[in-house]
């Protein structure tokens, strides 16, 4: 008999999530049936999307949504061997039973030297989000200038490095001097701390006086409203996230976008990485190759202990992480 | 010696344009040089774009920007014969001299029975805006549902009819009951008066409970903010105009667009018809054919007299026109 720990949404978030919105519960798992597997989570992911998606898709009492790298403890399913590692989308659980559907085995080319947690970050959903957002939504071309915000985060840090690989100039912005130093270290051409610049407008002008062809937006809100005025004609805006808005109790307002959209013939597109599920393998292979070649560097902010998931999630929403926020069980 | 009357921007518009912002002047035109033509305007266009473009591109004292159908009075240019009609982009002038550059002869297939003013409307810039906006920006497909606002205007009325030709369901909205009656007469499936509905949100739900695949936006502002919530997944928004915002002294604000853009993976694109200048002939030919077949109906709001141009312009910005606002000299 295995006892799983699970984190439950006790109360829908009102404004910024609080520790008391979560409840840690224990669930006794039944014995395996034929075709089933028992898994234990090794690394769990906390991501910005969980904030708006919990609001939209969950009810109070549900296990928090989320993804993990898990080890197969026991298998009654011939397609999966005990000891193997998979990426699962099973929520905030220490252990769980699966029928194998929706599990992704770690690529066979995964080297021993590489942390398996990267399958939740640079070589996982956030990396793929950067990959498809930049190449397919922005349709970035060599020689262009790319702007990315929340640039030291799980997605933004990959965006900037992929844009460099693609022959672009990259401007990133983040919320601390340490993060800015990190961005410069991993190859961003220009980087600044949006919290300490006297004017975001001036900082954007200075970083690229000619403006921006592509804007990979993870933040939304006021940042986007200012950045739109710095787009070049026929610029493309990939709307990936809106972390500045996720915790609003009352939706914020900003200037309407229509006039700059028309004058500069801009394209703005919201996207979700699952739209490219059929090309997941292609993206993951490319990202893994670049990581192994050292062309894409990674950084993880690892919180130890399953019981610290809410704290890791809240910290990530506050922007306390550099790179990918991971919880190690 | 010919004396031309011209309308000059006396004072940049502050908020809504006033008659006193304009000045009527007389200019004596010189004799023709070799290669030149003397033209007289027969029909002039007043269009919403003049409001924001005057702000952006003109200085006080400049002749107002605009397009006309003009008759060639005298020609010292072998490419143009006296008596022929052209579309010119020469501003608010009763007469003018041209070197022939940028003049478009009316298509040779233009039938005698058809008003030449249509070259400023349904078979001109507004018609082409509808054509390229719907087919190229929205990438409308048969069976989809299309929403258009300012639907009884020069562009909107063509959008709706082209969407019907393309096999779509069309919902239009306009600002008077007469306009709504006109929309139904020319084949819109659903039409409503946005000024008299108790809730725009409810009216949009009722007109298409499943939502909208394409939204051809001529209005911007609050209408757009409500309409975006009615888009279907992977919906496309063609941002053509923002007439609700053009006269703002202080820019209005509305809810940020990022969250609905992401959740529904929407694409929003601002566009200007001149981007398809290389396909102008194709579009004009198609529109002329549909007009002659009776598949695209037209209505013009004709103001008589060159001296009434400011009044026609102001009235058009107030939405007083049904169909294309034209000034007949």
XYZ file of C-alpha atoms in Angstrom, chain B residues 122 130 148-162 182-183 186 188 218 296-299 322-324:
29
model
C -17.180 49.888 -53.447
C -12.829 44.887 -47.426
C -18.280 43.419 -38.794
C -18.959 46.741 -37.099
C -19.656 50.093 -38.743
C -21.300 47.608 -41.078
C -23.348 50.136 -43.030
C -20.281 52.186 -43.863
C -18.166 52.208 -47.009
C -15.967 49.293 -45.938
C -18.314 47.359 -43.645
C -21.122 47.052 -46.179
C -18.725 45.446 -48.653
C -17.205 43.174 -45.986
C -20.607 41.691 -45.189
C -21.501 41.081 -48.803
C -18.116 39.527 -49.639
C -30.278 48.353 -44.948
C -27.940 45.607 -43.712
C -28.331 43.594 -48.597
C -26.640 40.252 -43.624
C -13.611 49.227 -38.053
C -22.507 43.423 -54.167
C -24.948 46.276 -53.740
C -23.834 49.803 -53.001
C -25.235 52.942 -51.473
C -25.235 55.196 -45.056
C -22.663 53.586 -47.338
C -19.905 55.656 -48.880
